[in-house]
mmCIF file of C-alpha atoms in Angstrom:
data_model
loop_
_atom_site.group_PDB
_atom_site.id
_atom_site.type_symbol
_atom_site.label_atom_id
_atom_site.label_comp_id
_atom_site.label_asym_id
_atom_site.label_seq_id
_atom_site.Cartn_x
_atom_site.Cartn_y
_atom_site.Cartn_z
ATOM 1 C CA UNK A 1 -0.149 -0.597 0.302
ATOM 2 C CA UNK A 2 2.834 2.344 0.982
ATOM 3 C CA UNK A 3 4.946 1.881 -2.667
ATOM 4 C CA UNK A 4 1.283 2.031 -4.429
ATOM 5 C CA UNK A 5 0.297 5.403 -2.457
ATOM 6 C CA UNK A 6 4.036 6.653 -3.178
ATOM 7 C CA UNK A 7 3.509 6.275 -6.963
ATOM 8 C CA UNK A 8 0.024 7.849 -7.133
ATOM 9 C CA UNK A 9 1.684 10.417 -5.419
ATOM 10 C CA UNK A 10 4.258 11.140 -8.021
ATOM 11 C CA UNK A 11 2.147 10.467 -10.588
ATOM 12 C CA UNK A 12 -0.361 12.825 -9.892
ATOM 13 C CA UNK A 13 2.211 15.694 -9.024
ATOM 14 C CA UNK A 14 3.696 15.211 -11.799
ATOM 15 C CA UNK A 15 0.371 15.863 -13.854
ATOM 16 C CA UNK A 16 -0.453 18.447 -11.935
ATOM 17 C CA UNK A 17 2.720 19.972 -12.773
ATOM 18 C CA UNK A 18 2.196 19.344 -16.988
ATOM 19 C CA UNK A 19 -1.113 20.847 -17.007
ATOM 20 C CA UNK A 20 -0.238 24.056 -14.868
ATOM 21 C CA UNK A 21 3.477 24.947 -17.426
ATOM 22 C CA UNK A 22 0.571 23.964 -19.654
ATOM 23 C CA UNK A 23 -1.565 26.711 -19.079
ATOM 24 C CA UNK A 24 1.148 29.727 -18.419
ATOM 25 C CA UNK A 25 3.382 28.386 -21.261
ATOM 26 C CA UNK A 26 7.057 29.699 -21.508
ATOM 27 C CA UNK A 27 6.919 32.691 -18.792
ATOM 28 C CA UNK A 28 10.521 33.562 -16.751
ATOM 29 C CA UNK A 29 10.050 32.073 -13.426
ATOM 30 C CA UNK A 30 10.764 34.307 -10.877
ATOM 31 C CA UNK A 31 11.884 34.615 -7.153
ATOM 32 C CA UNK A 32 8.304 34.887 -5.706
ATOM 33 C CA UNK A 33 7.550 31.964 -7.829
ATOM 34 C CA UNK A 34 10.807 29.892 -7.256
ATOM 35 C CA UNK A 35 10.218 30.505 -3.507
ATOM 36 C CA UNK A 36 6.570 29.656 -3.073
ATOM 37 C CA UNK A 37 6.810 26.493 -4.833
ATOM 38 C CA UNK A 38 9.978 25.254 -3.052
ATOM 39 C CA UNK A 39 8.169 25.989 0.663
ATOM 40 C CA UNK A 40 5.499 23.977 -0.843
ATOM 41 C CA UNK A 41 7.488 21.039 -1.869
ATOM 42 C CA UNK A 42 9.901 21.010 1.876
ATOM 43 C CA UNK A 43 6.256 20.825 3.352
ATOM 44 C CA UNK A 44 5.143 18.605 0.867
ATOM 45 C CA UNK A 45 8.447 16.351 2.173
ATOM 46 C CA UNK A 46 7.705 16.856 6.194
ATOM 47 C CA UNK A 47 4.675 16.122 6.228
ATOM 48 C CA UNK A 48 4.988 12.432 3.825
ATOM 49 C CA UNK A 49 7.757 12.146 6.381
ATOM 50 C CA UNK A 50 5.473 13.195 9.941
ATOM 51 C CA UNK A 51 2.665 11.032 7.990
ATOM 52 C CA UNK A 52 4.867 8.034 7.631
ATOM 53 C CA UNK A 53 5.842 8.125 11.355
ATOM 54 C CA UNK A 54 2.227 7.971 12.330
ATOM 55 C CA UNK A 55 1.360 5.177 9.876
ATOM 56 C CA UNK A 56 4.912 3.460 11.319
ATOM 57 C CA UNK A 57 3.670 3.539 14.837
ATOM 58 C CA UNK A 58 5.312 6.964 16.389
ATOM 59 C CA UNK A 59 2.506 7.279 18.865
ATOM 60 C CA UNK A 60 2.173 3.309 19.721
ATOM 61 C CA UNK A 61 2.615 2.566 22.925
ATOM 62 C CA UNK A 62 4.601 -0.268 22.679
ATOM 63 C CA UNK A 63 8.618 1.070 22.642
ATOM 64 C CA UNK A 64 9.511 -0.676 20.439
ATOM 65 C CA UNK A 65 7.012 -0.124 16.873
ATOM 66 C CA UNK A 66 7.811 3.204 18.455
ATOM 67 C CA UNK A 67 11.563 2.709 18.002
ATOM 68 C CA UNK A 68 10.845 2.035 14.575
ATOM 69 C CA UNK A 69 9.027 5.053 13.304
ATOM 70 C CA UNK A 70 11.399 7.601 15.159
ATOM 71 C CA UNK A 71 14.738 5.441 13.326
ATOM 72 C CA UNK A 72 12.557 5.640 10.155
ATOM 73 C CA UNK A 73 11.440 8.974 9.605
ATOM 74 C CA UNK A 74 15.484 10.227 11.302
ATOM 75 C CA UNK A 75 16.714 8.012 7.893
ATOM 76 C CA UNK A 76 13.585 9.943 6.219
ATOM 77 C CA UNK A 77 15.369 13.266 7.017
ATOM 78 C CA UNK A 78 18.835 12.563 6.992
ATOM 79 C CA UNK A 79 17.597 10.996 3.390
ATOM 80 C CA UNK A 80 16.482 13.912 2.039
ATOM 81 C CA UNK A 81 18.471 16.264 3.445
ATOM 82 C CA UNK A 82 21.702 14.661 2.452
ATOM 83 C CA UNK A 83 19.804 14.516 -1.937
ATOM 84 C CA UNK A 84 18.988 18.409 -1.476
ATOM 85 C CA UNK A 85 22.680 19.346 -0.223
ATOM 86 C CA UNK A 86 24.122 17.463 -3.269
ATOM 87 C CA UNK A 87 21.360 18.533 -5.630
ATOM 88 C CA UNK A 88 23.089 21.953 -5.378
ATOM 89 C CA UNK A 89 25.900 20.927 -7.212
ATOM 90 C CA UNK A 90 23.757 19.582 -9.535
ATOM 91 C CA UNK A 91 22.020 23.686 -9.954
ATOM 92 C CA UNK A 92 25.059 25.009 -10.330
ATOM 93 C CA UNK A 93 26.120 22.477 -13.640
ATOM 94 C CA UNK A 94 22.603 23.470 -14.941
ATOM 95 C CA UNK A 95 22.904 26.766 -14.561
ATOM 96 C CA UNK A 96 26.289 26.876 -16.509
ATOM 97 C CA UNK A 97 25.127 24.750 -19.434
ATOM 98 C CA UNK A 98 21.950 27.727 -19.699
ATOM 99 C CA UNK A 99 24.739 29.815 -19.893
ATOM 100 C CA UNK A 100 26.336 28.177 -22.045
ATOM 101 C CA UNK A 101 23.639 27.309 -24.493
ATOM 102 C CA UNK A 102 22.417 31.097 -23.967
ATOM 103 C CA UNK A 103 18.749 29.592 -22.863
ATOM 104 C CA UNK A 104 16.358 32.505 -22.387
ATOM 105 C CA UNK A 105 14.878 32.498 -19.184
ATOM 106 C CA UNK A 106 11.695 31.551 -20.257
ATOM 107 C CA UNK A 107 12.342 27.721 -20.960
ATOM 108 C CA UNK A 108 14.020 27.212 -18.584
ATOM 109 C CA UNK A 109 11.038 25.618 -16.504
ATOM 110 C CA UNK A 110 10.106 23.387 -19.435
ATOM 111 C CA UNK A 111 14.120 21.747 -20.103
ATOM 112 C CA UNK A 112 13.710 21.467 -16.698
ATOM 113 C CA UNK A 113 10.649 19.691 -15.926
ATOM 114 C CA UNK A 114 11.611 16.869 -18.803
ATOM 115 C CA UNK A 115 15.160 16.069 -17.127
ATOM 116 C CA UNK A 116 13.403 15.677 -13.693
ATOM 117 C CA UNK A 117 11.115 13.370 -15.121
ATOM 118 C CA UNK A 118 14.089 11.477 -17.148
ATOM 119 C CA UNK A 119 16.353 12.127 -13.129
ATOM 120 C CA UNK A 120 13.147 10.330 -11.877
ATOM 121 C CA UNK A 121 13.184 6.904 -14.335
ATOM 122 C CA UNK A 122 16.818 7.017 -13.576
ATOM 123 C CA UNK A 123 17.486 7.494 -10.299
ATOM 124 C CA UNK A 124 14.420 4.343 -9.401
ATOM 125 C CA UNK A 125 16.679 1.913 -11.543
ATOM 126 C CA UNK A 126 19.632 2.893 -9.960
ATOM 127 C CA UNK A 127 18.229 2.252 -6.710
ATOM 128 C CA UNK A 128 16.609 -0.620 -7.062
ATOM 129 C CA UNK A 129 19.187 -2.082 -8.736
ATOM 130 C CA UNK A 130 21.517 -0.407 -5.895
ATOM 131 C CA UNK A 131 18.723 -2.497 -3.316
ATOM 132 C CA UNK A 132 19.279 -5.435 -5.027
ATOM 133 C CA UNK A 133 23.309 -5.809 -4.579
ATOM 134 C CA UNK A 134 23.907 -4.805 -1.139
ATOM 135 C CA UNK A 135 21.258 -7.331 -0.552
ATOM 136 C CA UNK A 136 22.687 -9.866 -2.496
ATOM 137 C CA UNK A 137 26.738 -9.094 -2.162
ATOM 138 C CA UNK A 138 27.220 -7.465 1.464
ATOM 139 C CA UNK A 139 30.853 -5.669 0.478
ATOM 140 C CA UNK A 140 29.364 -3.565 -2.041
ATOM 141 C CA UNK A 141 29.152 -1.970 0.830
ATOM 142 C CA UNK A 142 32.243 -1.175 1.367
ATOM 143 C CA UNK A 143 33.063 -0.158 -2.606
ATOM 144 C CA UNK A 144 30.032 2.188 -1.570
ATOM 145 C CA UNK A 145 31.813 3.506 0.835
ATOM 146 C CA UNK A 146 35.237 3.565 -0.460
ATOM 147 C CA UNK A 147 33.581 5.143 -3.667
ATOM 148 C CA UNK A 148 32.546 7.786 -1.662
ATOM 149 C CA UNK A 149 35.681 8.734 0.228
ATOM 150 C CA UNK A 150 37.467 8.904 -2.564
ATOM 151 C CA UNK A 151 34.257 11.094 -4.537
ATOM 152 C CA UNK A 152 34.579 13.758 -1.536
ATOM 153 C CA UNK A 153 38.456 13.816 -2.049
ATOM 154 C CA UNK A 154 38.827 14.206 -5.152
ATOM 155 C CA UNK A 155 35.336 17.174 -4.996
ATOM 156 C CA UNK A 156 37.692 19.185 -2.267
ATOM 157 C CA UNK A 157 41.042 19.245 -4.984
ATOM 158 C CA UNK A 158 38.134 20.010 -7.951
ATOM 159 C CA UNK A 159 36.223 23.116 -4.954
ATOM 160 C CA UNK A 160 36.260 26.227 -6.450
ATOM 161 C CA UNK A 161 37.092 25.488 -10.493
ATOM 162 C CA UNK A 162 35.061 26.062 -13.318
ATOM 163 C CA UNK A 163 34.117 23.148 -15.344
ATOM 164 C CA UNK A 164 35.610 23.008 -18.885
ATOM 165 C CA UNK A 165 32.704 22.773 -21.121
ATOM 166 C CA UNK A 166 34.546 23.087 -24.228
ATOM 167 C CA UNK A 167 36.253 19.737 -23.851
ATOM 168 C CA UNK A 168 32.737 18.142 -22.019
ATOM 169 C CA UNK A 169 33.549 14.779 -24.169
ATOM 170 C CA UNK A 170 29.508 14.000 -23.666
ATOM 171 C CA UNK A 171 29.200 17.945 -25.524
ATOM 172 C CA UNK A 172 31.739 16.601 -27.954
ATOM 173 C CA UNK A 173 29.860 13.818 -28.673
ATOM 174 C CA UNK A 174 26.535 14.981 -29.123
ATOM 175 C CA UNK A 175 27.533 17.695 -31.414
ATOM 176 C CA UNK A 176 29.630 15.234 -33.995
ATOM 177 C CA UNK A 177 26.599 13.036 -34.330
ATOM 178 C CA UNK A 178 23.882 15.366 -33.765
ATOM 179 C CA UNK A 179 23.177 17.971 -36.481
ATOM 180 C CA UNK A 180 22.375 21.767 -33.834
ATOM 181 C CA UNK A 181 20.184 24.298 -35.796
ATOM 182 C CA UNK A 182 21.552 27.605 -35.187
ATOM 183 C CA UNK A 183 18.853 29.341 -32.637
ATOM 184 C CA UNK A 184 15.907 28.007 -30.830
ATOM 185 C CA UNK A 185 12.714 27.996 -32.209
ATOM 186 C CA UNK A 186 10.129 28.490 -29.708
ATOM 187 C CA UNK A 187 10.123 25.979 -26.900
ATOM 188 C CA UNK A 188 10.704 23.191 -30.015
ATOM 189 C CA UNK A 189 13.161 20.739 -29.430
ATOM 190 C CA UNK A 190 13.465 19.712 -33.527
ATOM 191 C CA UNK A 191 13.322 22.079 -36.239
ATOM 192 C CA UNK A 192 13.942 23.001 -40.179
ATOM 193 C CA UNK A 193 16.611 25.038 -41.538
ATOM 194 C CA UNK A 194 16.928 24.407 -45.493
ATOM 195 C CA UNK A 195 14.822 21.871 -45.557
ATOM 196 C CA UNK A 196 16.804 19.366 -43.036
ATOM 197 C CA UNK A 197 15.211 18.044 -40.182
ATOM 198 C CA UNK A 198 18.022 19.417 -36.950
ATOM 199 C CA UNK A 199 17.785 19.269 -33.656
ATOM 200 C CA UNK A 200 17.693 22.246 -31.626
ATOM 201 C CA UNK A 201 19.460 23.604 -28.331
ATOM 202 C CA UNK A 202 17.163 23.156 -26.150
ATOM 203 C CA UNK A 203 17.100 19.252 -27.096
ATOM 204 C CA UNK A 204 20.907 19.549 -26.433
ATOM 205 C CA UNK A 205 20.652 21.254 -23.431
ATOM 206 C CA UNK A 206 17.581 18.335 -22.437
ATOM 207 C CA UNK A 207 20.345 15.575 -23.156
ATOM 208 C CA UNK A 208 23.208 17.014 -21.254
ATOM 209 C CA UNK A 209 20.592 17.356 -18.299
ATOM 210 C CA UNK A 210 20.715 13.986 -18.363
ATOM 211 C CA UNK A 211 23.697 12.522 -18.703
ATOM 212 C CA UNK A 212 24.657 14.891 -15.555
ATOM 213 C CA UNK A 213 21.886 13.796 -13.361
ATOM 214 C CA UNK A 214 23.324 9.792 -14.505
ATOM 215 C CA UNK A 215 27.373 11.355 -13.484
ATOM 216 C CA UNK A 216 25.395 13.046 -9.704
ATOM 217 C CA UNK A 217 23.437 9.543 -9.385
ATOM 218 C CA UNK A 218 26.528 7.887 -9.242
ATOM 219 C CA UNK A 219 27.568 10.124 -6.266
ATOM 220 C CA UNK A 220 24.343 10.622 -4.411
ATOM 221 C CA UNK A 221 22.912 7.280 -4.417
ATOM 222 C CA UNK A 222 26.109 5.466 -2.565
ATOM 223 C CA UNK A 223 25.858 7.801 -0.130
ATOM 224 C CA UNK A 224 22.179 7.321 1.294
ATOM 225 C CA UNK A 225 22.701 3.730 1.083
ATOM 226 C CA UNK A 226 24.787 4.596 4.167
ATOM 227 C CA UNK A 227 22.239 5.648 5.409
ATOM 228 C CA UNK A 228 19.241 3.101 5.136
ATOM 229 C CA UNK A 229 19.070 0.522 2.857
ATOM 230 C CA UNK A 230 15.761 0.156 3.182
ATOM 231 C CA UNK A 231 14.694 0.789 -0.408
ATOM 232 C CA UNK A 232 10.930 2.961 0.109
ATOM 233 C CA UNK A 233 12.941 5.051 2.411
ATOM 234 C CA UNK A 234 15.574 4.758 -0.120
ATOM 235 C CA UNK A 235 13.476 5.940 -2.761
ATOM 236 C CA UNK A 236 10.819 8.115 -1.665
ATOM 237 C CA UNK A 237 13.528 10.415 -0.202
ATOM 238 C CA UNK A 238 15.830 10.727 -3.274
ATOM 239 C CA UNK A 239 12.467 11.602 -5.295
ATOM 240 C CA UNK A 240 11.270 13.718 -2.349
ATOM 241 C CA UNK A 241 14.508 16.049 -3.131
ATOM 242 C CA UNK A 242 14.443 16.217 -7.170
ATOM 243 C CA UNK A 243 11.223 17.205 -7.157
ATOM 244 C CA UNK A 244 11.420 20.576 -5.841
ATOM 245 C CA UNK A 245 14.649 20.428 -7.374
ATOM 246 C CA UNK A 246 13.173 22.876 -10.348
ATOM 247 C CA UNK A 247 11.588 24.949 -7.670
ATOM 248 C CA UNK A 248 14.602 25.069 -6.327
ATOM 249 C CA UNK A 249 17.259 25.831 -9.254
ATOM 250 C CA UNK A 250 15.222 29.048 -9.663
ATOM 251 C CA UNK A 251 15.838 30.535 -6.305
ATOM 252 C CA UNK A 252 19.786 29.749 -6.368
ATOM 253 C CA UNK A 253 20.340 30.961 -9.782
ATOM 254 C CA UNK A 254 20.769 34.410 -8.998
ATOM 255 C CA UNK A 255 22.885 33.878 -5.741
ATOM 256 C CA UNK A 256 25.265 30.330 -6.890
ATOM 257 C CA UNK A 257 28.049 32.832 -5.994
ATOM 258 C CA UNK A 258 27.137 33.602 -2.398
ATOM 259 C CA UNK A 259 27.362 29.733 -1.322
ATOM 260 C CA UNK A 260 31.312 29.253 -2.836
ATOM 261 C CA UNK A 261 31.927 26.684 0.197
ATOM 262 C CA UNK A 262 29.330 24.969 0.001
ATOM 263 C CA UNK A 263 31.043 22.371 -2.220
ATOM 264 C CA UNK A 264 33.600 21.581 0.440
ATOM 265 C CA UNK A 265 31.151 21.060 2.878
ATOM 266 C CA UNK A 266 29.857 18.724 0.864
ATOM 267 C CA UNK A 267 32.818 16.763 0.146
ATOM 268 C CA UNK A 268 33.646 16.703 3.729
ATOM 269 C CA UNK A 269 29.896 15.680 3.871
ATOM 270 C CA UNK A 270 30.462 12.821 1.154
ATOM 271 C CA UNK A 271 33.893 11.669 3.357
ATOM 272 C CA UNK A 272 32.031 10.895 6.413
ATOM 273 C CA UNK A 273 29.200 9.155 4.976
ATOM 274 C CA UNK A 274 31.935 7.032 3.124
ATOM 275 C CA UNK A 275 33.791 6.062 6.091
ATOM 276 C CA UNK A 276 30.858 5.289 8.040
ATOM 277 C CA UNK A 277 30.352 2.356 5.194
ATOM 278 C CA UNK A 278 33.590 1.471 5.432
ATOM 279 C CA UNK A 279 32.798 1.055 9.454
ATOM 280 C CA UNK A 280 29.781 -0.631 8.659
ATOM 281 C CA UNK A 281 30.797 -3.680 10.846
ATOM 282 C CA UNK A 282 32.612 -2.348 12.774
ATOM 283 C CA UNK A 283 30.415 0.293 14.927
ATOM 284 C CA UNK A 284 27.336 1.711 13.161
ATOM 285 C CA UNK A 285 27.216 5.912 13.502
ATOM 286 C CA UNK A 286 23.545 6.597 14.959
ATOM 287 C CA UNK A 287 21.619 8.189 12.119
ATOM 288 C CA UNK A 288 21.034 10.570 15.066
ATOM 289 C CA UNK A 289 24.524 12.066 14.366
ATOM 290 C CA UNK A 290 24.915 11.605 10.884
ATOM 291 C CA UNK A 291 22.213 14.239 10.715
ATOM 292 C CA UNK A 292 23.679 16.804 13.525
ATOM 293 C CA UNK A 293 26.955 17.177 11.695
ATOM 294 C CA UNK A 294 24.833 17.076 7.935
ATOM 295 C CA UNK A 295 23.096 20.050 8.865
ATOM 296 C CA UNK A 296 26.737 21.469 10.837
ATOM 297 C CA UNK A 297 28.763 20.872 8.476
ATOM 298 C CA UNK A 298 25.762 22.489 5.264
ATOM 299 C CA UNK A 299 25.047 25.256 8.024
ATOM 300 C CA UNK A 300 28.599 26.690 8.563
ATOM 301 C CA UNK A 301 30.611 26.052 5.203
ATOM 302 C CA UNK A 302 27.082 28.219 3.739
ATOM 303 C CA UNK A 303 28.159 30.880 7.288
ATOM 304 C CA UNK A 304 31.047 31.006 6.531
ATOM 305 C CA UNK A 305 30.558 31.557 2.367
ATOM 306 C CA UNK A 306 28.404 34.651 3.578
ATOM 307 C CA UNK A 307 31.143 35.884 5.588
ATOM 308 C CA UNK A 308 33.160 35.879 3.629
ATOM 309 C CA UNK A 309 32.279 36.146 0.031
ATOM 310 C CA UNK A 310 34.089 34.981 -3.231
ATOM 311 C CA UNK A 311 36.044 38.021 -5.388
ATOM 312 C CA UNK A 312 34.303 38.890 -7.878
ATOM 313 C CA UNK A 313 35.973 37.650 -11.350
ATOM 314 C CA UNK A 314 34.452 38.486 -14.519
ATOM 315 C CA UNK A 315 31.266 37.355 -15.686
ATOM 316 C CA UNK A 316 31.273 34.766 -18.723
ATOM 317 C CA UNK A 317 28.655 35.320 -20.618
ATOM 318 C CA UNK A 318 27.349 32.158 -23.403
ATOM 319 C CA UNK A 319 30.200 30.127 -24.942
ATOM 320 C CA UNK A 320 28.012 28.862 -27.220
ATOM 321 C CA UNK A 321 28.284 29.551 -31.042
ATOM 322 C CA UNK A 322 24.637 29.091 -31.646
ATOM 323 C CA UNK A 323 23.670 31.212 -29.227
ATOM 324 C CA UNK A 324 19.810 31.821 -29.437
ATOM 325 C CA UNK A 325 19.808 35.072 -27.423
ATOM 326 C CA UNK A 326 23.066 36.800 -29.090
ATOM 327 C CA UNK A 327 21.026 35.444 -32.477
ATOM 328 C CA UNK A 328 18.248 37.634 -31.596
ATOM 329 C CA UNK A 329 20.350 40.849 -31.023
ATOM 330 C CA UNK A 330 22.194 40.182 -34.094
ATOM 331 C CA UNK A 331 19.297 40.629 -36.249
ATOM 332 C CA UNK A 332 18.141 43.047 -33.908
ATOM 333 C CA UNK A 333 20.858 44.936 -35.129
ATOM 334 C CA UNK A 334 20.406 44.180 -38.733
ATOM 335 C CA UNK A 335 17.203 45.472 -38.451
ATOM 336 C CA UNK A 336 18.887 48.679 -37.477
ATOM 337 C CA UNK A 337 21.472 49.467 -39.792
ATOM 338 C CA UNK A 338 18.560 48.498 -41.960
ATOM 339 C CA UNK A 339 16.265 51.372 -40.837
ATOM 340 C CA UNK A 340 19.272 53.151 -41.117
ATOM 341 C CA UNK A 341 19.492 53.053 -44.688
#
């Protein structure tokens, strides 16, 4: 019943989102709208965990039942917080892709919507496969743990460096194998130029967002398995974090430079979670300690980011040669020159 209710909720939530998007059409998401929807998704997530706690016997007089309900609720909150924090890195990469391809602000909502659906399907598959592997082969926990420690160290050293999209293998492969139009055609994914069917830059961005999410899922899914191996808790905490990702993107996109030290905090959290996985047969770190440590580290790095702001660098515009915005500007200049003539 739990699985059925959860799947039904996700389907209804996505249907409502698509209906609202169709009614609104292409539009730029304001900070106010993003804030409201971020708060709604956070509230829905905590309503869900409160209901789950009650359903599992949180108000029961039986100590064992109450302990189980408390443990599952803490597992969900910790997993949700970790996934939400790791999603911040996704947001910064999405922002970089939008800037690189010059995606108009009014089209970004649609791109993220399709990206989120792809993320939900891919993560569901990866979580179920991961849960099966852990149930069948206990040593997989050690592999996940070592991988997380390695990823955390790598993230620490890479913090503060701008990813180089020019040499990105995924982007290079796409540009070699797909014909890309010289501009955007509204919200269409494909268009015709000189009688030839081509993919628009919007389609390329969706492809790259899907690839980025798979890469990030390789980091985040092992991290949550260190918190709990219950596939229901793993999946629900992941899904609720992803459902609020689009609103969080528009909320944080304008302030991505403000939390420049957050990646260091995420690196510390990953190393901590990986170490917890490696020690699982020697000492099981309580969920409460994991939650407290995660909150403390993330809060500390965010506060330090505000207290010690990053040095202001030169703003980089779109590097994509077929930038829809730049094309529009060029057309405007042509029209002005023709009027002058």
